[in-house]
Tab-separated table of C-alpha atoms and ligand atoms in Angstrom:
chain	number	residue	atom	x	y	z
A	1	CYS	CA	30.984	87.584	172.929
A	2	PRO	CA	27.042	86.347	171.338
A	3	PRO	CA	26.715	82.768	169.748
A	4	ASP	CA	28.844	83.115	166.706
A	5	CYS	CA	30.352	85.917	166.812
A	6	PRO	CA	34.366	86.593	166.836
A	7	GLY	CA	34.653	88.606	170.250
A	8	GLY	CA	36.849	91.930	169.516
A	9	SER	CA	36.016	92.665	165.969
A	10	ALA	CA	35.477	96.146	165.225
A	11	PRO	CA	31.282	97.023	165.375
A	12	THR	CA	30.502	96.883	162.182
A	13	LEU	CA	28.450	100.108	161.006
A	14	SER	CA	32.022	101.571	161.919
A	15	ALA	CA	34.103	100.538	158.829
A	16	GLN	CA	33.992	103.191	157.208
A	17	PRO	CA	36.122	106.035	158.432
A	18	PRO	CA	34.861	108.278	161.114
A	19	SER	CA	35.193	112.336	160.016
A	20	LEU	CA	34.670	115.214	161.829
A	21	SER	CA	33.356	116.964	159.078
A	22	SER	CA	30.397	119.067	159.618
A	23	THR	CA	29.684	119.832	155.838
A	24	SER	CA	28.117	116.697	154.961
A	25	SER	CA	24.813	117.435	153.367
A	26	SER	CA	21.532	115.696	154.581
A	27	THR	CA	19.228	114.119	152.884
A	28	THR	CA	16.913	114.596	151.721
A	29	SER	CA	12.875	113.307	150.685
A	30	SER	CA	12.078	110.717	148.555
A	31	SER	CA	9.204	107.793	148.439
A	32	SER	CA	8.416	104.903	146.936
A	33	PRO	CA	5.613	101.986	146.541
A	34	ALA	CA	4.595	100.284	149.496
A	35	ALA	CA	5.223	97.372	146.781
A	36	GLU	CA	8.816	98.311	145.983
A	37	ALA	CA	9.603	96.186	148.855
A	38	ALA	CA	8.856	93.148	147.368
A	39	ALA	CA	10.456	93.925	144.826
A	40	GLY	CA	14.212	92.756	142.959
A	41	SER	CA	13.722	89.712	144.453
A	42	THR	CA	12.654	85.804	143.804
A	43	GLY	CA	9.705	84.777	143.066
A	44	GLU	CA	10.352	82.126	146.282
A	45	GLN	CA	11.954	85.462	148.294
A	46	GLN	CA	8.365	87.265	147.733
A	47	HIS	CA	6.625	84.971	148.531
A	48	GLN	CA	8.280	84.551	151.501
A	49	LEU	CA	7.885	87.877	151.971
A	50	LEU	CA	4.508	87.701	151.999
A	51	ASP	CA	4.141	84.911	153.871
A	52	ASP	CA	5.970	87.203	156.466
A	53	LEU	CA	4.106	90.599	156.126
A	54	GLN	CA	0.769	88.491	155.670
A	55	TYR	CA	1.347	87.323	159.101
A	56	PHE	CA	2.620	90.208	160.507
A	57	GLN	CA	-0.426	92.318	159.922
A	58	HIS	CA	-2.406	90.209	162.210
A	59	HIS	CA	0.447	89.536	164.668
A	60	HIS	CA	2.182	92.715	164.927
A	61	HIS	CA	-0.510	94.687	168.134
A	62	HIS	CA	1.232	93.280	170.986
A	63	ASP	CA	1.687	94.911	174.173
A	64	ASP	CA	4.565	93.804	177.281
A	65	ASP	CA	4.275	90.672	178.234
A	66	ASP	CA	4.329	89.905	182.163
A	67	ASP	CA	7.413	87.397	182.242
A	68	ARG	CA	9.444	88.738	184.739
A	69	TYR	CA	12.448	86.962	183.705
A	70	GLN	CA	11.412	88.870	180.244
A	71	GLN	CA	11.271	92.120	181.595
A	72	ARG	CA	14.610	91.145	183.150
A	73	ASP	CA	15.829	90.221	180.410
A	74	GLU	CA	15.416	93.484	178.576
A	75	THR	CA	16.853	96.089	180.637
A	76	SER	CA	18.382	98.570	178.786
A	77	ALA	CA	22.327	99.574	179.483
A	78	ASP	CA	21.729	102.763	180.291
A	79	THR	CA	19.214	101.329	182.578
A	80	LYS	CA	20.966	98.985	183.699
A	81	MET	CA	23.585	100.976	185.211
A	82	THR	CA	21.590	103.227	186.559
A	83	ARG	CA	19.980	99.541	188.713
A	84	GLN	CA	24.492	99.229	189.989
A	85	GLN	CA	25.335	102.907	190.564
A	86	GLU	CA	22.487	102.746	192.272
A	87	GLN	CA	22.933	99.800	194.559
A	88	GLN	CA	26.761	100.101	194.741
A	89	ASP	CA	27.162	104.048	195.644
A	90	SER	CA	27.060	104.715	198.979
A	91	ALA	CA	25.209	108.205	199.673
A	92	ALA	CA	29.184	108.930	201.049
A	93	THR	CA	29.724	108.515	196.709
A	94	LYS	CA	26.356	109.903	195.735
A	95	GLN	CA	27.319	113.411	197.709
A	96	ARG	CA	31.193	113.554	196.266
A	97	ARG	CA	29.871	112.687	193.022
A	98	GLY	CA	27.248	115.494	193.266
A	99	HIS	CA	24.890	113.662	192.148
A	100	GLY	CA	21.542	112.757	194.081
A	101	LYS	CA	18.856	115.809	194.764
A	102	GLY	CA	20.077	115.169	198.710
A	103	SER	CA	23.576	116.035	197.554
A	104	ARG	CA	24.751	119.372	199.401
A	105	ARG	CA	27.195	120.917	197.168
A	106	ARG	CA	23.775	120.915	195.524
A	107	ARG	CA	21.622	121.944	198.227
A	108	LYS	CA	24.225	124.949	197.942
A	109	ARG	CA	24.708	126.022	195.005
A	110	LEU	CA	20.475	126.098	194.407
A	111	GLN	CA	20.883	128.215	197.698
A	112	ASP	CA	23.178	130.403	196.630
A	113	ASP	CA	21.889	131.111	193.231
A	114	PRO	CA	18.627	132.148	193.061
A	115	SER	CA	18.960	131.954	189.093
A	116	LEU	CA	19.581	127.508	189.201
A	117	SER	CA	15.946	125.987	190.105
A	118	ARG	CA	15.189	122.387	188.649
A	119	ARG	CA	13.019	122.621	185.676
A	120	LEU	CA	10.722	120.199	183.422
A	121	PRO	CA	12.340	119.199	180.355
A	122	GLN	CA	11.911	121.340	177.938
A	123	THR	CA	13.349	118.433	175.033
A	124	ILE	CA	12.975	114.809	174.731
A	125	ILE	CA	15.460	112.306	173.751
A	126	ILE	CA	12.305	109.676	173.293
A	127	GLY	CA	14.049	107.001	171.644
A	128	VAL	CA	14.550	104.583	170.003
A	129	ARG	CA	16.323	101.689	171.934
A	130	LYS	CA	20.005	100.987	170.780
A	131	GLY	CA	19.913	104.041	168.658
A	132	GLY	CA	22.676	105.529	170.423
A	133	THR	CA	20.836	108.126	172.352
A	134	ARG	CA	23.114	107.842	175.142
A	135	ALA	CA	25.891	109.390	172.407
A	136	LEU	CA	23.545	112.134	171.857
A	137	LEU	CA	21.946	113.024	175.303
A	138	GLU	CA	26.480	113.428	176.305
A	139	MET	CA	27.187	115.006	173.240
A	140	LEU	CA	24.478	117.040	173.664
A	141	SER	CA	24.740	117.993	176.711
A	142	LEU	CA	29.256	119.958	175.380
A	143	ASN	CA	27.523	123.114	174.421
A	144	PRO	CA	26.932	124.603	177.907
A	145	ALA	CA	23.244	126.124	177.154
A	146	VAL	CA	21.764	121.555	177.681
A	147	VAL	CA	22.097	120.472	180.855
A	148	THR	CA	20.833	116.529	181.266
A	149	ALA	CA	19.165	114.496	183.212
A	150	GLU	CA	22.338	111.884	184.736
A	151	THR	CA	19.068	108.280	184.674
A	152	GLU	CA	17.198	107.214	182.840
A	153	LEU	CA	13.502	108.727	184.254
A	154	HIS	CA	10.682	105.926	183.044
A	155	PHE	CA	8.072	108.576	183.808
A	156	PHE	CA	5.763	109.111	180.932
A	157	ASN	CA	5.702	104.621	180.367
A	158	ARG	CA	5.586	103.083	184.210
A	159	ASP	CA	2.806	103.617	185.224
A	160	GLU	CA	3.897	103.904	189.180
A	161	ASN	CA	6.327	106.811	187.699
A	162	PHE	CA	3.406	109.145	186.173
A	163	ALA	CA	1.440	108.580	189.519
A	164	ARG	CA	3.391	110.134	191.142
A	165	GLY	CA	2.857	113.072	188.831
A	166	LEU	CA	4.975	116.411	187.561
A	167	GLU	CA	6.354	117.823	190.337
A	168	TRP	CA	7.956	114.819	191.520
A	169	TYR	CA	9.307	114.735	187.608
A	170	ARG	CA	10.689	118.001	188.009
A	171	GLN	CA	12.649	117.175	191.864
A	172	GLN	CA	14.413	114.718	189.599
A	173	MET	CA	16.179	117.606	186.712
A	174	PRO	CA	18.846	118.851	187.450
A	175	PRO	CA	19.525	122.076	188.271
A	176	SER	CA	20.013	124.698	185.799
A	177	ARG	CA	18.928	128.345	184.522
A	178	PRO	CA	16.719	130.126	182.909
A	179	ASP	CA	18.257	130.046	179.400
A	180	GLN	CA	19.490	126.281	179.428
A	181	VAL	CA	17.785	123.796	178.153
A	182	THR	CA	17.514	120.917	180.008
A	183	VAL	CA	16.745	117.339	178.794
A	184	GLU	CA	15.687	114.335	179.960
A	185	LYS	CA	16.129	110.817	177.665
A	186	THR	CA	14.532	107.227	178.171
A	187	PRO	CA	14.953	104.865	175.072
A	188	ALA	CA	11.316	103.081	175.973
A	189	TYR	CA	9.005	106.004	175.432
A	190	PHE	CA	9.209	105.698	171.309
A	191	THR	CA	7.836	102.520	171.363
A	192	ALA	CA	5.617	102.143	174.708
A	193	PRO	CA	2.111	102.862	173.408
A	194	GLN	CA	0.620	105.495	176.236
A	195	VAL	CA	3.915	108.105	176.016
A	196	ALA	CA	2.923	109.960	173.153
A	197	ALA	CA	-0.799	111.044	174.612
A	198	ARG	CA	1.029	111.484	177.643
A	199	MET	CA	3.689	113.709	176.407
A	200	ALA	CA	1.063	115.460	174.641
A	201	GLY	CA	-0.331	117.086	177.424
A	202	TYR	CA	2.703	118.036	179.536
A	203	HIS	CA	3.314	121.654	178.466
A	204	ALA	CA	7.088	122.115	178.688
A	205	PRO	CA	8.300	125.884	180.857
A	206	SER	CA	9.586	127.844	178.392
A	207	GLY	CA	9.809	131.526	179.562
A	208	GLY	CA	6.847	131.968	180.714
A	209	ASN	CA	5.370	129.892	176.763
A	210	VAL	CA	3.600	126.241	177.354
A	211	SER	CA	3.903	123.900	174.961
A	212	ALA	CA	7.585	124.253	173.689
A	213	LEU	CA	8.713	120.646	174.182
A	214	ARG	CA	10.715	119.212	171.566
A	215	LEU	CA	11.562	115.716	170.308
A	216	LEU	CA	14.612	114.830	169.403
A	217	LEU	CA	14.358	110.477	168.680
A	218	ILE	CA	17.654	108.328	167.101
A	219	LEU	CA	17.072	105.722	164.382
A	220	ARG	CA	19.542	103.598	163.531
A	221	ASP	CA	19.182	100.345	160.933
A	222	PRO	CA	16.643	98.250	162.370
A	223	VAL	CA	18.376	95.356	161.700
A	224	GLU	CA	21.281	96.011	163.397
A	225	ARG	CA	19.278	97.493	166.076
A	226	ILE	CA	17.851	94.334	166.224
A	227	LEU	CA	21.678	92.539	166.702
A	228	SER	CA	22.245	95.686	169.383
A	229	ASP	CA	19.688	94.447	171.049
A	230	TYR	CA	19.495	90.835	171.731
A	231	THR	CA	23.742	92.128	172.983
A	232	GLN	CA	22.427	93.658	175.320
A	233	VAL	CA	19.807	90.413	176.051
A	234	PHE	CA	22.619	87.992	175.274
A	235	TYR	CA	25.095	90.265	178.046
A	236	ASN	CA	21.924	90.799	180.770
A	237	ARG	CA	22.020	87.143	180.899
A	238	ALA	CA	25.669	86.501	180.899
A	239	GLU	CA	25.668	88.456	183.649
A	240	ARG	CA	23.345	86.209	186.411
A	241	GLY	CA	24.921	83.441	184.526
A	242	ARG	CA	21.981	82.633	182.838
A	243	GLU	CA	22.480	80.985	178.438
A	244	CYS	CA	21.241	83.350	176.234
A	245	PRO	CA	19.270	81.310	172.653
A	246	PRO	CA	21.391	82.336	169.312
A	247	LEU	CA	19.211	85.266	168.088
A	248	ARG	CA	17.393	82.800	165.456
A	249	ASP	CA	15.620	81.254	168.199
A	250	PHE	CA	13.895	84.467	168.971
A	251	LEU	CA	13.300	85.539	165.783
A	252	LEU	CA	12.414	82.378	163.866
A	253	SER	CA	8.495	81.050	164.486
A	254	ARG	CA	9.713	77.134	165.894
A	255	SER	CA	6.293	76.413	164.606
A	256	THR	CA	5.611	77.929	161.336
A	257	GLY	CA	9.900	79.299	160.753
A	258	ARG	CA	7.952	82.440	159.539
A	259	LEU	CA	9.981	86.076	160.500
A	260	ARG	CA	8.175	86.637	164.879
A	261	PRO	CA	7.172	90.345	164.530
A	262	ASP	CA	6.402	90.121	168.095
A	263	TYR	CA	9.309	89.287	168.793
A	264	LYS	CA	9.789	92.624	170.928
A	265	ALA	CA	13.670	93.425	168.960
A	266	VAL	CA	11.671	93.271	165.753
A	267	ASN	CA	8.681	95.418	167.136
A	268	ARG	CA	10.774	98.737	168.532
A	269	SER	CA	12.452	98.593	164.273
A	270	LEU	CA	9.872	98.774	162.894
A	271	TYR	CA	10.063	102.533	163.237
A	272	ALA	CA	6.888	103.105	161.143
A	273	ASP	CA	4.195	101.711	163.110
A	274	HIS	CA	5.187	103.848	166.088
A	275	MET	CA	5.754	107.445	164.116
A	276	GLU	CA	2.242	106.545	163.164
A	277	ASN	CA	1.197	106.948	166.826
A	278	TRP	CA	3.487	110.007	167.702
A	279	LEU	CA	2.169	111.861	164.865
A	280	ARG	CA	-0.664	111.285	165.721
A	281	HIS	CA	0.059	113.741	168.596
A	282	PHE	CA	2.630	115.701	167.679
A	283	PRO	CA	3.816	117.843	164.346
A	284	ARG	CA	6.278	116.644	162.251
A	285	GLU	CA	8.566	120.161	163.017
A	286	ARG	CA	8.301	119.858	166.735
A	287	LEU	CA	9.956	116.477	166.003
A	288	HIS	CA	13.555	116.009	164.855
A	289	VAL	CA	15.379	112.827	163.746
A	290	VAL	CA	19.262	112.014	164.312
A	291	ASP	CA	20.870	108.634	162.267
A	292	GLY	CA	22.283	107.419	164.560
A	293	ASP	CA	24.430	105.650	162.118
A	294	ARG	CA	25.929	108.951	161.194
A	295	LEU	CA	25.956	110.337	164.576
A	296	ILE	CA	29.325	107.237	165.660
A	297	ARG	CA	30.876	108.597	161.699
A	298	GLU	CA	30.298	112.043	162.283
A	299	PRO	CA	29.144	113.440	165.274
A	300	LEU	CA	29.336	116.654	164.253
A	301	ALA	CA	27.324	117.607	161.523
A	302	GLU	CA	24.640	115.778	163.154
A	303	LEU	CA	25.127	117.637	166.184
A	304	GLY	CA	25.339	121.438	164.393
A	305	ARG	CA	20.964	119.123	163.142
A	306	VAL	CA	20.056	119.058	166.709
A	307	GLU	CA	22.295	122.997	167.789
A	308	ARG	CA	19.612	124.536	164.954
A	309	PHE	CA	16.770	122.593	165.523
A	310	LEU	CA	16.370	123.244	169.076
A	311	GLY	CA	17.413	127.283	168.027
A	312	LEU	CA	20.573	126.882	170.763
A	313	GLU	CA	24.417	128.937	169.053
A	314	PRO	CA	26.583	125.846	168.440
A	315	ARG	CA	28.806	124.967	170.865
A	316	ILE	CA	29.644	121.868	169.426
A	317	SER	CA	33.150	121.608	167.713
A	318	ALA	CA	35.753	119.193	166.459
A	319	GLY	CA	38.086	120.281	169.906
A	320	ASN	CA	34.841	118.314	171.755
A	321	PHE	CA	35.564	115.360	169.444
A	322	TYR	CA	38.710	112.656	169.353
A	323	PHE	CA	38.637	109.471	168.238
A	324	ASN	CA	39.275	106.575	170.223
A	325	ALA	CA	40.766	103.213	167.771
A	326	THR	CA	40.861	100.842	171.041
A	327	ARG	CA	37.226	101.758	171.380
A	328	GLY	CA	35.818	102.285	167.022
A	329	PHE	CA	34.239	104.932	168.507
A	330	PHE	CA	34.575	108.943	168.980
A	331	CYS	CA	35.448	109.752	172.419
A	332	LEU	CA	34.165	113.550	173.760
A	333	ARG	CA	35.631	116.130	176.369
A	334	ASP	CA	35.868	119.385	177.610
A	335	ALA	CA	37.251	122.081	179.571
A	336	ARG	CA	37.027	119.164	182.354
A	337	ARG	CA	36.607	116.265	181.857
A	338	ARG	CA	37.930	113.277	178.825
A	339	ARG	CA	35.237	110.507	178.288
A	340	CYS	CA	33.977	108.014	177.009
A	341	LEU	CA	31.209	106.373	176.790
A	342	ASP	CA	30.878	102.471	178.966
A	343	ASP	CA	31.819	99.526	178.133
A	344	SER	CA	27.950	98.743	177.822
A	345	LYS	CA	28.775	100.925	174.100
A	346	GLY	CA	29.568	99.031	170.997
A	347	ARG	CA	30.042	95.755	171.930
A	348	PRO	CA	30.130	93.390	169.365
A	349	HIS	CA	27.631	92.234	167.544
A	350	PRO	CA	26.308	88.474	167.016
A	351	ARG	CA	26.915	87.459	162.784
A	352	VAL	CA	24.613	86.486	161.176
A	353	ASP	CA	23.943	84.201	158.827
A	354	GLY	CA	23.279	85.411	155.165
A	355	ALA	CA	19.718	84.016	154.233
A	356	LEU	CA	18.180	85.155	157.828
A	357	LEU	CA	20.101	88.750	156.884
A	358	GLU	CA	18.746	88.924	153.804
A	359	ARG	CA	15.437	87.721	155.448
A	360	LEU	CA	15.430	90.491	157.803
A	361	ARG	CA	16.325	93.327	155.314
A	362	ARG	CA	13.530	91.947	152.922
A	363	PHE	CA	11.440	92.285	155.844
A	364	PHE	CA	12.184	95.560	157.172
A	365	ARG	CA	12.076	97.428	153.594
A	366	GLU	CA	8.711	97.860	153.170
A	367	PRO	CA	7.734	99.210	156.553
A	368	ASN	CA	11.000	101.520	156.276
A	369	ARG	CA	9.521	103.411	153.536
A	370	ARG	CA	6.976	103.661	155.147
A	371	LEU	CA	8.747	105.693	157.207
A	372	PHE	CA	10.365	107.715	154.647
A	373	ARG	CA	7.011	108.449	153.631
A	374	LEU	CA	5.760	109.417	157.182
A	375	LEU	CA	9.104	112.018	157.646
A	376	GLY	CA	9.337	113.382	154.181
A	377	ARG	CA	13.904	112.179	154.432
A	378	THR	CA	15.703	108.642	153.882
A	379	PHE	CA	18.517	106.786	155.222
A	380	ASP	CA	21.029	105.214	154.560
A	381	TRP	CA	19.567	101.690	155.315
A	382	PRO	CA	21.298	98.848	154.019
B	401	LIG	N1	30.372	107.337	170.347
B	401	LIG	C1	29.888	106.679	170.541
B	401	LIG	N2	30.582	105.825	171.194
B	401	LIG	C2	30.203	104.690	171.780
B	401	LIG	N3	28.875	103.803	171.416
B	401	LIG	C3	27.860	104.303	170.412
B	401	LIG	C4	28.998	106.342	170.339
B	401	LIG	N4	27.880	106.398	169.575
B	401	LIG	C5	27.154	105.768	169.078
B	401	LIG	N5	27.103	104.560	169.984
B	401	LIG	C6	26.349	104.103	169.482
B	401	LIG	O1	25.509	103.893	170.844
B	401	LIG	C7	24.682	102.284	170.939
B	401	LIG	C8	24.133	102.223	172.610
B	401	LIG	O2	22.398	102.954	172.068
B	401	LIG	P1	21.822	103.683	173.270
B	401	LIG	O3	22.693	104.735	174.383
B	401	LIG	O4	20.596	104.478	173.034
B	401	LIG	O5	21.590	102.045	174.339
B	401	LIG	S1	20.318	102.057	175.259
B	401	LIG	O6	19.077	101.805	174.947
B	401	LIG	O7	20.561	103.358	175.997
B	401	LIG	O8	21.052	100.299	176.156
B	401	LIG	C9	26.011	101.130	170.881
B	401	LIG	O9	24.885	100.590	170.607
B	401	LIG	P2	26.138	99.248	169.967
B	401	LIG	O10	27.307	98.905	168.756
B	401	LIG	O11	25.542	98.029	169.097
B	401	LIG	O12	26.374	98.292	171.675
B	401	LIG	C10	26.840	102.583	169.940
B	401	LIG	O13	26.931	101.708	168.483
């Protein structure tokens, strides 16, 4: 458990009772002037906030650093699971599971059924890391018209993969019928600066039409997302027997005491900055934003919106979900099996002292409002 975190406490955002009703209305647009970010703060707080923002304006463009340790620490839970699985799975296990393009069963299915083939994705879940991307992908796959790539492919963000070309990308996809939608998710896409332009040049196949690509983005309270991101780094380090400094040490500059917008977890939560880049390359109507906090509490309602956006017949129903009180999350069931997400999801977050938390909240007020304006909708972030 991360520092200051009492073991076994429930995930912070599942405090409200979950619900499967699909009646709750979506939040509608509301925009406010950027200056409101500082409204309601005391003079001293405003001073601190302006300080943080000014520093931010000068420092907020950062390339990923090349520190290998850092990169390993930053690996997402899903990518890590994939790597572990790759190391552990013998070829035989893979075949039994039907994974991998070499699987005999899958090859046979592909040969026997001429309508089945591997298709480039028409829908991509672009992020955000720790937003609930795995839950969204797994829940979406409950609709029989959806097939999903099992692992994060990192095609558009990693040069070495992008250089392998679209045919390589297509080969990573699961077999599908022409009436099905293929979905891939790589949470790192949203915040990698080169991805939007690359994806805009990619034409998804759709019954002979081009440019049918639809993007899904799942966002969550940006401060909560930072805590989740830090928790991931904490556990990645613990697995290697390394200590993890308290979150405070990552968040605050040692020399100035200011918030560090260049700390990757903070930068990833500056959704408006990344969104501006995406909207330069994609029309707003091709992007649907899922509310990650609501997906936890009311998965059915959020999934219904996604089905509508993708033009799918609504096939996901209340019977596909059951609440697991031990995990504190909804788990999934369909005709074949019941499953919860793995243990790397829903771990307790560190407790952050009140003053630092308040400072983070104030820091994100302006970027959040900017995001609401860009998207034409709001979120219930504190
Ligand atoms: N049904 C269900 N079960 C378990 N977990 C759920 C579920 N729905 C959403 N979530 C939230 O998903 C968060 C992890 O997000 P990602 O899958 O995007 O993480 S990753 O970037 O792929 O590592 C994870 O964040 P943490 O709680 O911080 O671990 C969960 O809160």
